[in-house]
GROMACS .gro file of C-alpha atoms in nm:
model
  178
    1UNK     CA    1  -0.903  -0.114   3.137
    2UNK     CA    2  -0.817   0.240   3.014
    3UNK     CA    3  -0.808   0.514   3.261
    4UNK     CA    4  -0.837   0.874   3.189
    5UNK     CA    5  -0.538   1.091   3.195
    6UNK     CA    6  -0.595   1.454   3.288
    7UNK     CA    7  -0.472   1.721   3.038
    8UNK     CA    8  -0.308   1.906   3.315
    9UNK     CA    9  -0.104   1.599   3.417
   10UNK     CA   10   0.021   1.559   3.060
   11UNK     CA   11   0.079   1.941   3.021
   12UNK     CA   12  -0.150   1.939   2.717
   13UNK     CA   13  -0.409   2.182   2.833
   14UNK     CA   14  -0.413   2.352   2.486
   15UNK     CA   15  -0.391   2.026   2.275
   16UNK     CA   16  -0.687   1.908   2.076
   17UNK     CA   17  -0.914   1.642   2.214
   18UNK     CA   18  -0.823   1.407   1.940
   19UNK     CA   19  -0.457   1.406   2.039
   20UNK     CA   20  -0.555   1.360   2.404
   21UNK     CA   21  -0.776   1.060   2.304
   22UNK     CA   22  -0.481   0.916   2.111
   23UNK     CA   23  -0.244   0.955   2.400
   24UNK     CA   24  -0.508   0.781   2.632
   25UNK     CA   25  -0.544   0.494   2.379
   26UNK     CA   26  -0.173   0.443   2.353
   27UNK     CA   27  -0.130   0.447   2.731
   28UNK     CA   28  -0.402   0.182   2.755
   29UNK     CA   29  -0.198  -0.064   2.542
   30UNK     CA   30   0.063  -0.288   2.697
   31UNK     CA   31   0.394  -0.130   2.664
   32UNK     CA   32   0.234   0.202   2.555
   33UNK     CA   33   0.267   0.554   2.697
   34UNK     CA   34   0.095   0.878   2.660
   35UNK     CA   35   0.432   1.050   2.603
   36UNK     CA   36   0.487   0.861   2.277
   37UNK     CA   37   0.291   1.131   2.083
   38UNK     CA   38   0.437   1.438   2.271
   39UNK     CA   39   0.511   1.700   2.004
   40UNK     CA   40   0.250   1.551   1.759
   41UNK     CA   41  -0.016   1.749   1.579
   42UNK     CA   42  -0.364   1.673   1.432
   43UNK     CA   43  -0.568   1.792   1.141
   44UNK     CA   44  -0.931   1.739   1.084
   45UNK     CA   45  -1.084   1.722   0.746
   46UNK     CA   46  -1.441   1.716   0.662
   47UNK     CA   47  -1.528   1.463   0.383
   48UNK     CA   48  -1.751   1.518   0.092
   49UNK     CA   49  -2.023   1.320   0.278
   50UNK     CA   50  -1.982   1.535   0.587
   51UNK     CA   51  -1.779   1.287   0.791
   52UNK     CA   52  -1.495   1.400   0.995
   53UNK     CA   53  -1.145   1.249   0.931
   54UNK     CA   54  -0.873   1.308   1.188
   55UNK     CA   55  -0.512   1.270   1.077
   56UNK     CA   56  -0.217   1.256   1.315
   57UNK     CA   57   0.121   1.397   1.219
   58UNK     CA   58   0.449   1.327   1.412
   59UNK     CA   59   0.739   1.563   1.443
   60UNK     CA   60   0.883   1.459   1.108
   61UNK     CA   61   0.550   1.522   0.934
   62UNK     CA   62   0.458   1.157   0.874
   63UNK     CA   63   0.083   1.127   0.841
   64UNK     CA   64  -0.118   0.856   1.015
   65UNK     CA   65  -0.486   0.798   0.936
   66UNK     CA   66  -0.597   0.628   1.240
   67UNK     CA   67  -0.503   0.541   1.610
   68UNK     CA   68  -0.461   0.193   1.510
   69UNK     CA   69  -0.198   0.290   1.242
   70UNK     CA   70  -0.019   0.498   1.508
   71UNK     CA   71  -0.016   0.209   1.754
   72UNK     CA   72   0.113  -0.023   1.471
   73UNK     CA   73   0.398   0.212   1.398
   74UNK     CA   74   0.506   0.191   1.757
   75UNK     CA   75   0.476  -0.180   1.748
   76UNK     CA   76   0.206  -0.191   2.019
   77UNK     CA   77  -0.037  -0.372   1.810
   78UNK     CA   78  -0.007  -0.621   1.520
   79UNK     CA   79  -0.095  -0.491   1.178
   80UNK     CA   80  -0.466  -0.494   1.071
   81UNK     CA   81  -0.356  -0.594   0.723
   82UNK     CA   82  -0.179  -0.910   0.810
   83UNK     CA   83   0.002  -1.088   0.522
   84UNK     CA   84  -0.145  -1.406   0.440
   85UNK     CA   85   0.105  -1.501   0.175
   86UNK     CA   86   0.374  -1.417  -0.050
   87UNK     CA   87   0.343  -1.472  -0.427
   88UNK     CA   88   0.585  -1.708  -0.612
   89UNK     CA   89   0.827  -1.611  -0.890
   90UNK     CA   90   0.588  -1.677  -1.168
   91UNK     CA   91   0.295  -1.491  -0.993
   92UNK     CA   92   0.525  -1.189  -0.924
   93UNK     CA   93   0.627  -1.169  -1.295
   94UNK     CA   94   0.275  -1.198  -1.407
   95UNK     CA   95   0.138  -0.932  -1.168
   96UNK     CA   96   0.427  -0.688  -1.228
   97UNK     CA   97   0.660  -0.742  -1.533
   98UNK     CA   98   0.880  -1.023  -1.657
   99UNK     CA   99   1.196  -1.030  -1.449
  100UNK     CA  100   1.052  -0.858  -1.146
  101UNK     CA  101   1.115  -1.154  -0.924
  102UNK     CA  102   1.471  -1.203  -1.048
  103UNK     CA  103   1.526  -0.840  -0.994
  104UNK     CA  104   1.447  -0.878  -0.629
  105UNK     CA  105   1.085  -0.764  -0.611
  106UNK     CA  106   0.828  -0.942  -0.398
  107UNK     CA  107   0.453  -0.922  -0.381
  108UNK     CA  108   0.253  -1.018  -0.057
  109UNK     CA  109  -0.121  -1.051  -0.034
  110UNK     CA  110  -0.322  -0.956   0.278
  111UNK     CA  111  -0.635  -1.112   0.412
  112UNK     CA  112  -0.847  -0.831   0.268
  113UNK     CA  113  -0.713  -0.908  -0.086
  114UNK     CA  114  -0.471  -0.613  -0.114
  115UNK     CA  115  -0.122  -0.645  -0.257
  116UNK     CA  116   0.200  -0.503  -0.106
  117UNK     CA  117   0.489  -0.459  -0.330
  118UNK     CA  118   0.835  -0.474  -0.182
  119UNK     CA  119   1.139  -0.346  -0.372
  120UNK     CA  120   1.488  -0.516  -0.364
  121UNK     CA  121   1.599  -0.254  -0.113
  122UNK     CA  122   1.311  -0.332   0.124
  123UNK     CA  123   1.079  -0.037   0.051
  124UNK     CA  124   0.713  -0.118   0.035
  125UNK     CA  125   0.457   0.019  -0.198
  126UNK     CA  126   0.084   0.002  -0.178
  127UNK     CA  127   0.005   0.010  -0.557
  128UNK     CA  128   0.162  -0.161  -0.859
  129UNK     CA  129   0.188   0.186  -1.028
  130UNK     CA  130   0.396   0.325  -0.738
  131UNK     CA  131   0.619   0.009  -0.760
  132UNK     CA  132   0.668   0.032  -1.127
  133UNK     CA  133   0.740   0.400  -1.110
  134UNK     CA  134   1.009   0.324  -0.858
  135UNK     CA  135   1.157   0.040  -1.068
  136UNK     CA  136   1.156   0.270  -1.371
  137UNK     CA  137   1.330   0.548  -1.177
  138UNK     CA  138   1.595   0.317  -1.047
  139UNK     CA  139   1.662   0.161  -1.396
  140UNK     CA  140   1.649   0.491  -1.575
  141UNK     CA  141   1.394   0.351  -1.814
  142UNK     CA  142   1.066   0.523  -1.906
  143UNK     CA  143   0.866   0.237  -1.765
  144UNK     CA  144   0.841  -0.149  -1.752
  145UNK     CA  145   0.675  -0.345  -2.008
  146UNK     CA  146   0.391  -0.578  -1.891
  147UNK     CA  147   0.407  -0.939  -1.972
  148UNK     CA  148   0.115  -0.907  -2.202
  149UNK     CA  149   0.327  -0.733  -2.460
  150UNK     CA  150   0.599  -0.999  -2.447
  151UNK     CA  151   0.330  -1.263  -2.506
  152UNK     CA  152   0.231  -1.138  -2.846
  153UNK     CA  153   0.494  -1.302  -3.057
  154UNK     CA  154   0.371  -1.651  -2.916
  155UNK     CA  155   0.020  -1.560  -3.025
  156UNK     CA  156   0.144  -1.466  -3.371
  157UNK     CA  157   0.320  -1.797  -3.401
  158UNK     CA  158   0.009  -1.990  -3.291
  159UNK     CA  159  -0.194  -1.811  -3.567
  160UNK     CA  160   0.068  -1.896  -3.819
  161UNK     CA  161   0.061  -2.259  -3.738
  162UNK     CA  162  -0.317  -2.252  -3.765
  163UNK     CA  163  -0.290  -2.127  -4.129
  164UNK     CA  164  -0.389  -1.760  -4.076
  165UNK     CA  165  -0.170  -1.450  -4.116
  166UNK     CA  166  -0.141  -1.223  -3.822
  167UNK     CA  167  -0.308  -0.932  -4.016
  168UNK     CA  168  -0.616  -1.143  -4.145
  169UNK     CA  169  -0.670  -1.326  -3.809
  170UNK     CA  170  -0.767  -0.995  -3.654
  171UNK     CA  171  -0.970  -0.863  -3.933
  172UNK     CA  172  -1.335  -0.768  -3.865
  173UNK     CA  173  -1.447  -0.857  -4.223
  174UNK     CA  174  -1.561  -1.211  -4.292
  175UNK     CA  175  -1.339  -1.429  -4.512
  176UNK     CA  176  -1.436  -1.440  -4.887
  177UNK     CA  177  -1.685  -1.726  -4.977
  178UNK     CA  178  -1.506  -2.041  -5.119
   0.00000   0.00000   0.00000
């Protein structure tokens, strides 16, 4: 059961109510303390629909979008986005680019069908675009080619075996009558 902590006891008489509520929440968790967020700041933003979003910022400027995310960063609660599996080599190469697995990249899925991309040096990315940009920056290349572009020669070979030339097999005009 959470108990209220007075502003005067914390020495936060001038702090926003959102930060006080966060400190009370953290103090209510096993292993938590209200002092964990001393020196933090908050920012309130009004969304397009009129809803109020509170963002918490630590001393280093890292932004947290919820109390749960703050508690997760301190290890007081398990992540809401629990991993349910890690993709195998073929699936990683298909989802990212050929050779991503052998380069050390890993992709994990969560119970809410989101993917997390982990680089060879252990950094995580929320989107494939961020992961690909990081890989391109590390390799010095302009970007990674997707598997679909590498599969094109196989499709051309298949059309050749079927007796059609690559150019005419994609033509929108019907073949001439016999």
